[in-house]
Amino acid sequence: MTAPVSIAVLGLGEAGSEISRDLVAAGADVRGYDPRVAPLPGVASRTSEADAVRDADLVLSVNSGHDAQTALENALPSLRDGTIWADLNTATPGVKAALVRRLEGRAVPVADVALLAPVPGKGLATPMLVSGAGAQRFAELLSALGAQVEILPGPAGAAISRKLLRSVFYKGLAAAVVEALAAARAAGCEDWLAANISAELTAFDEQTIVRLVDGTRRHARRRADEMTAAADQEVELGVPSRVAAAARDLLIELRDAQLHDN
């Protein structure tokens, strides 16, 4: 019989715990370490990062962006050649590249893993985009356990770059909706604006993107004035103007660049 794959999970918060639970259910031999969270049943408790990785075929670092390098540093003394180091943290491409540099001369390939949806409720079924020298082996090991893994050609950092670029839009959109609804609530028309936003988002297609980009550049002068008024209104309503003010500043930059070119 083939021995089950040995997986160390570093970081047992919400994401790490759900992924660990599903790995155990899929038949993996899982060990975990988190200084603040106890492992779920079926996950062998280890006393440190080094202790957790010493007999692992695959390491899943699921800490946080600012802990990614520390986790590797603490694990280094016990990392075996052939182990895959998979970093699932939302860190910058520069941090992912730093992990690769730290492992230069070691037979420990890095897999840069971008989680493309919230883990709660999905666990191991969370769609993953992976790049780097360890991407292929990572995909083989986790796909066999039921994970949804897409390989992106390129070095460690390529996968997380795609996620962060998407985050500029998606999290920025969420921030705009939150701010706009707060202002509408203060103005007494929250339900009207919520329905308007819903209708606009429902109508989005590829041509909408083209219109947004072209229209923003073509009408930067008028829209800069409009967003100046919108930001001023939020202040009058007692709502902090963050997204509206940022949009105003971008439009002013575009307007001024056009005036300079002309």
Short mmCIF file of C-alpha atoms in Angstrom, two decimals:
data_model
loop_
_atom_site.label_atom_id
_atom_site.label_comp_id
_atom_site.label_asym_id
_atom_site.label_seq_id
_atom_site.Cartn_x
_atom_site.Cartn_y
_atom_site.Cartn_z
CA MET A 1 0.00 0.00 0.00
CA THR A 2 1.15 3.53 -0.76
CA ALA A 3 1.71 5.59 2.36
CA PRO A 4 -0.51 8.66 2.67
CA VAL A 5 1.09 11.98 1.78
CA SER A 6 2.49 13.77 4.84
CA ILE A 7 1.40 17.40 5.03
CA ALA A 8 2.43 20.03 7.56
CA VAL A 9 0.08 22.96 8.02
CA LEU A 10 1.64 26.05 9.58
CA GLY A 11 -1.12 28.34 10.80
CA LEU A 12 -4.37 26.87 12.09
CA GLY A 13 -6.64 29.88 11.93
CA GLU A 14 -9.88 29.88 9.98
CA ALA A 15 -8.30 28.95 6.64
CA GLY A 16 -5.67 26.56 7.95
CA SER A 17 -8.13 24.69 10.14
CA GLU A 18 -10.68 24.15 7.36
CA ILE A 19 -8.04 23.00 4.91
CA SER A 20 -6.52 20.68 7.54
CA ARG A 21 -9.93 19.17 8.31
CA ASP A 22 -10.54 18.38 4.65
CA LEU A 23 -7.04 16.99 4.16
CA VAL A 24 -7.59 14.58 7.05
CA ALA A 25 -10.96 13.56 5.60
CA ALA A 26 -9.27 12.90 2.24
CA GLY A 27 -6.78 10.52 3.85
CA ALA A 28 -3.68 12.70 4.21
CA ASP A 29 -1.33 12.35 7.17
CA VAL A 30 -1.57 15.87 8.61
CA ARG A 31 0.42 17.56 11.32
CA GLY A 32 -0.01 21.19 12.34
CA TYR A 33 1.46 24.03 14.33
CA ASP A 34 0.04 27.31 15.50
CA PRO A 35 1.21 29.05 18.68
CA ARG A 36 -2.33 30.26 19.39
CA VAL A 37 -4.69 27.62 18.00
CA ALA A 38 -4.98 23.92 18.83
CA PRO A 39 -5.24 21.49 15.89
CA LEU A 40 -8.57 19.92 14.97
CA PRO A 41 -9.13 16.21 15.67
CA GLY A 42 -7.08 14.08 13.29
CA VAL A 43 -4.30 16.68 12.96
CA ALA A 44 -1.18 15.73 14.89
CA SER A 45 -0.09 18.58 17.16
CA ARG A 46 3.53 19.73 16.79
CA THR A 47 5.49 22.07 19.04
CA SER A 48 7.07 24.39 16.45
CA GLU A 49 7.40 25.05 12.74
CA ALA A 50 10.58 22.97 12.67
CA ASP A 51 8.88 20.10 14.47
CA ALA A 52 5.92 20.22 12.09
CA VAL A 53 7.95 20.06 8.87
CA ARG A 54 10.61 17.53 9.83
CA ASP A 55 8.77 14.57 8.24
CA ALA A 56 6.53 16.37 5.74
CA ASP A 57 6.32 15.83 1.99
CA LEU A 58 4.43 19.09 1.61
CA VAL A 59 4.30 22.18 3.81
CA LEU A 60 1.34 24.56 3.64
CA SER A 61 2.24 27.92 5.12
CA VAL A 62 -1.14 29.50 5.94
CA ASN A 63 -0.12 32.20 8.38
CA SER A 64 -0.30 35.78 7.13
CA GLY A 65 1.67 37.88 4.67
CA HIS A 66 3.87 39.40 7.37
CA ASP A 67 4.58 35.97 8.91
CA ALA A 68 5.47 34.17 5.66
CA GLN A 69 9.22 34.68 5.89
CA THR A 70 9.36 34.07 9.65
CA ALA A 71 7.59 30.74 9.23
CA LEU A 72 10.15 29.61 6.68
CA GLU A 73 13.04 30.84 8.81
CA ASN A 74 11.78 28.91 11.83
CA ALA A 75 11.22 25.75 9.77
CA LEU A 76 14.55 25.77 7.92
CA PRO A 77 16.58 23.64 10.37
CA SER A 78 14.27 20.65 9.84
CA LEU A 79 13.28 20.98 6.17
CA ARG A 80 14.19 17.85 4.22
CA ASP A 81 15.34 17.86 0.62
CA GLY A 82 12.41 17.05 -1.64
CA THR A 83 9.83 18.74 0.57
CA ILE A 84 7.58 21.21 -1.25
CA TRP A 85 7.19 24.57 0.48
CA ALA A 86 3.78 25.97 -0.47
CA ASP A 87 3.10 29.53 0.60
CA LEU A 88 -0.66 30.23 0.69
CA ASN A 89 -0.32 33.65 2.28
CA THR A 90 -1.56 36.83 0.63
CA ALA A 91 1.85 38.49 0.46
CA THR A 92 3.47 40.51 -2.31
CA PRO A 93 5.29 38.89 -5.23
CA GLY A 94 8.45 40.28 -3.65
CA VAL A 95 7.89 38.25 -0.50
CA LYS A 96 7.32 35.09 -2.54
CA ALA A 97 10.56 35.76 -4.44
CA ALA A 98 12.36 36.25 -1.11
CA LEU A 99 11.26 32.76 -0.03
CA VAL A 100 12.82 31.33 -3.18
CA ARG A 101 16.08 33.21 -2.56
CA ARG A 102 16.21 31.97 1.03
CA LEU A 103 16.00 28.39 -0.21
CA GLU A 104 18.67 28.74 -2.91
CA GLY A 105 21.00 25.75 -2.81
CA ARG A 106 18.35 23.61 -1.16
CA ALA A 107 16.24 20.97 -2.90
CA VAL A 108 13.07 22.54 -1.50
CA PRO A 109 11.01 24.01 -4.36
CA VAL A 110 8.53 26.80 -3.59
CA ALA A 111 4.91 26.77 -4.72
CA ASP A 112 3.27 30.19 -4.70
CA VAL A 113 -0.42 29.51 -4.04
CA ALA A 114 -3.13 32.12 -4.49
CA LEU A 115 -6.47 31.24 -2.91
CA LEU A 116 -9.07 32.64 -5.30
CA ALA A 117 -12.10 32.60 -2.98
CA PRO A 118 -12.78 32.80 0.76
CA VAL A 119 -11.78 29.53 2.43
CA PRO A 120 -14.60 29.38 5.04
CA GLY A 121 -17.28 27.04 3.75
CA LYS A 122 -15.04 25.73 0.96
CA GLY A 123 -11.94 24.41 2.71
CA LEU A 124 -9.84 22.30 0.36
CA ALA A 125 -12.32 22.99 -2.46
CA THR A 126 -11.24 26.65 -2.53
CA PRO A 127 -9.97 27.34 -6.08
CA MET A 128 -6.18 27.68 -6.10
CA LEU A 129 -3.81 29.23 -8.64
CA VAL A 130 -0.20 28.08 -8.25
CA SER A 131 3.11 29.08 -9.79
CA GLY A 132 6.79 28.47 -9.10
CA ALA A 133 9.17 25.54 -9.19
CA GLY A 134 7.00 23.50 -6.83
CA ALA A 135 3.73 24.16 -8.67
CA GLN A 136 3.51 20.90 -10.61
CA ARG A 137 4.20 18.66 -7.62
CA PHE A 138 1.88 20.72 -5.42
CA ALA A 139 -0.91 20.31 -7.96
CA GLU A 140 -0.32 16.56 -8.22
CA LEU A 141 -0.41 16.04 -4.46
CA LEU A 142 -3.44 18.19 -3.67
CA SER A 143 -5.48 17.41 -6.76
CA ALA A 144 -5.32 13.75 -5.77
CA LEU A 145 -6.94 14.78 -2.46
CA GLY A 146 -9.76 16.71 -4.12
CA ALA A 147 -8.36 20.23 -4.40
CA GLN A 148 -9.08 22.50 -7.39
CA VAL A 149 -5.64 23.59 -8.58
CA GLU A 150 -4.73 25.53 -11.72
CA ILE A 151 -1.06 25.84 -12.64
CA LEU A 152 0.13 29.23 -13.87
CA PRO A 153 3.45 29.09 -15.76
CA GLY A 154 6.00 31.39 -14.21
CA PRO A 155 8.00 31.90 -11.03
CA ALA A 156 6.79 32.13 -7.46
CA GLY A 157 5.03 35.48 -7.27
CA ALA A 158 3.15 35.13 -10.55
CA ALA A 159 0.09 33.53 -8.94
CA ILE A 160 -0.24 35.98 -6.05
CA SER A 161 0.28 38.87 -8.48
CA ARG A 162 -2.87 37.84 -10.35
CA LYS A 163 -4.84 37.65 -7.09
CA LEU A 164 -3.66 41.05 -5.87
CA LEU A 165 -4.43 42.70 -9.20
CA ARG A 166 -7.95 41.31 -8.97
CA SER A 167 -8.16 42.55 -5.39
CA VAL A 168 -7.55 46.13 -6.51
CA PHE A 169 -10.82 45.87 -8.43
CA TYR A 170 -12.88 43.59 -6.23
CA LYS A 171 -11.96 44.96 -2.82
CA GLY A 172 -11.96 48.47 -4.24
CA LEU A 173 -15.47 47.89 -5.57
CA ALA A 174 -16.59 46.61 -2.18
CA ALA A 175 -15.12 49.69 -0.49
CA ALA A 176 -16.91 51.97 -2.97
CA VAL A 177 -20.24 50.23 -2.32
CA VAL A 178 -19.80 50.44 1.45
CA GLU A 179 -18.92 54.14 1.30
CA ALA A 180 -21.68 55.03 -1.17
CA LEU A 181 -24.36 53.23 0.87
CA ALA A 182 -23.18 54.91 4.07
CA ALA A 183 -23.57 58.30 2.39
CA ALA A 184 -26.95 57.29 0.94
CA ARG A 185 -28.11 56.18 4.39
CA ALA A 186 -27.16 59.57 5.77
CA ALA A 187 -29.05 61.21 2.87
CA GLY A 188 -32.13 59.04 3.40
CA CYS A 189 -32.03 57.08 0.13
CA GLU A 190 -30.08 53.90 0.88
CA ASP A 191 -32.67 51.54 -0.61
CA TRP A 192 -32.78 53.52 -3.86
CA LEU A 193 -29.00 53.47 -4.25
CA ALA A 194 -28.74 49.75 -3.35
CA ALA A 195 -31.23 48.91 -6.10
CA ASN A 196 -29.39 51.16 -8.55
CA ILE A 197 -26.04 49.52 -7.78
CA SER A 198 -27.56 46.05 -8.17
CA ALA A 199 -29.01 46.94 -11.57
CA GLU A 200 -25.71 48.40 -12.78
CA LEU A 201 -23.68 45.37 -11.68
CA THR A 202 -26.16 42.97 -13.25
CA ALA A 203 -25.70 44.72 -16.59
CA PHE A 204 -21.89 44.49 -16.57
CA ASP A 205 -20.21 42.81 -19.56
CA GLU A 206 -16.91 43.08 -21.44
CA GLN A 207 -18.02 46.24 -23.22
CA THR A 208 -18.74 47.85 -19.86
CA ILE A 209 -15.04 47.64 -19.04
CA VAL A 210 -14.14 49.33 -22.31
CA ARG A 211 -16.67 52.09 -21.68
CA LEU A 212 -15.45 52.62 -18.13
CA VAL A 213 -11.81 52.97 -19.15
CA ASP A 214 -12.39 55.05 -22.27
CA GLY A 215 -15.04 57.22 -20.64
CA THR A 216 -12.87 57.94 -17.61
CA ARG A 217 -10.05 59.22 -19.80
CA ARG A 218 -12.24 61.03 -22.32
CA HIS A 219 -14.39 62.80 -19.73
CA ALA A 220 -11.77 63.26 -16.98
CA ARG A 221 -12.36 67.02 -16.68
CA ARG A 222 -16.11 66.82 -16.17
CA ARG A 223 -15.89 63.76 -13.95
CA ALA A 224 -13.21 65.38 -11.78
CA ASP A 225 -15.67 68.18 -11.04
CA GLU A 226 -18.43 65.64 -10.38
CA MET A 227 -16.36 63.62 -7.94
CA THR A 228 -15.17 66.79 -6.21
CA ALA A 229 -18.82 67.58 -5.54
CA ALA A 230 -19.52 63.98 -4.50
CA ALA A 231 -16.64 63.98 -2.01
CA ASP A 232 -17.73 67.36 -0.64
CA GLN A 233 -21.28 66.05 -0.20
CA GLU A 234 -20.02 63.10 1.84
CA VAL A 235 -18.23 65.51 4.14
CA GLU A 236 -21.44 67.53 4.49
CA LEU A 237 -23.28 64.30 5.37
CA GLY A 238 -20.69 63.42 8.01
CA VAL A 239 -19.37 60.42 6.06
CA PRO A 240 -15.57 60.08 5.66
CA SER A 241 -14.73 60.51 1.98
CA ARG A 242 -12.09 57.95 1.08
CA VAL A 243 -13.08 56.20 -2.15
CA ALA A 244 -14.77 59.28 -3.61
CA ALA A 245 -11.76 61.43 -2.75
CA ALA A 246 -9.39 58.88 -4.33
CA ALA A 247 -11.50 58.82 -7.50
CA ARG A 248 -11.47 62.62 -7.55
CA ASP A 249 -7.68 62.70 -7.25
CA LEU A 250 -7.22 60.16 -10.06
CA LEU A 251 -9.51 62.11 -12.36
CA ILE A 252 -7.70 65.36 -11.58
CA GLU A 253 -4.39 63.70 -12.50
CA LEU A 254 -5.85 62.48 -15.80
CA ARG A 255 -7.38 65.90 -16.50
CA ASP A 256 -4.12 67.71 -15.79
CA ALA A 257 -2.13 65.28 -17.94
CA GLN A 258 -4.48 65.92 -20.85
CA LEU A 259 -4.16 69.69 -20.43
CA HIS A 260 -0.36 69.36 -20.42
CA ASP A 261 -0.39 67.22 -23.58
CA ASN A 262 -2.58 69.75 -25.33
#
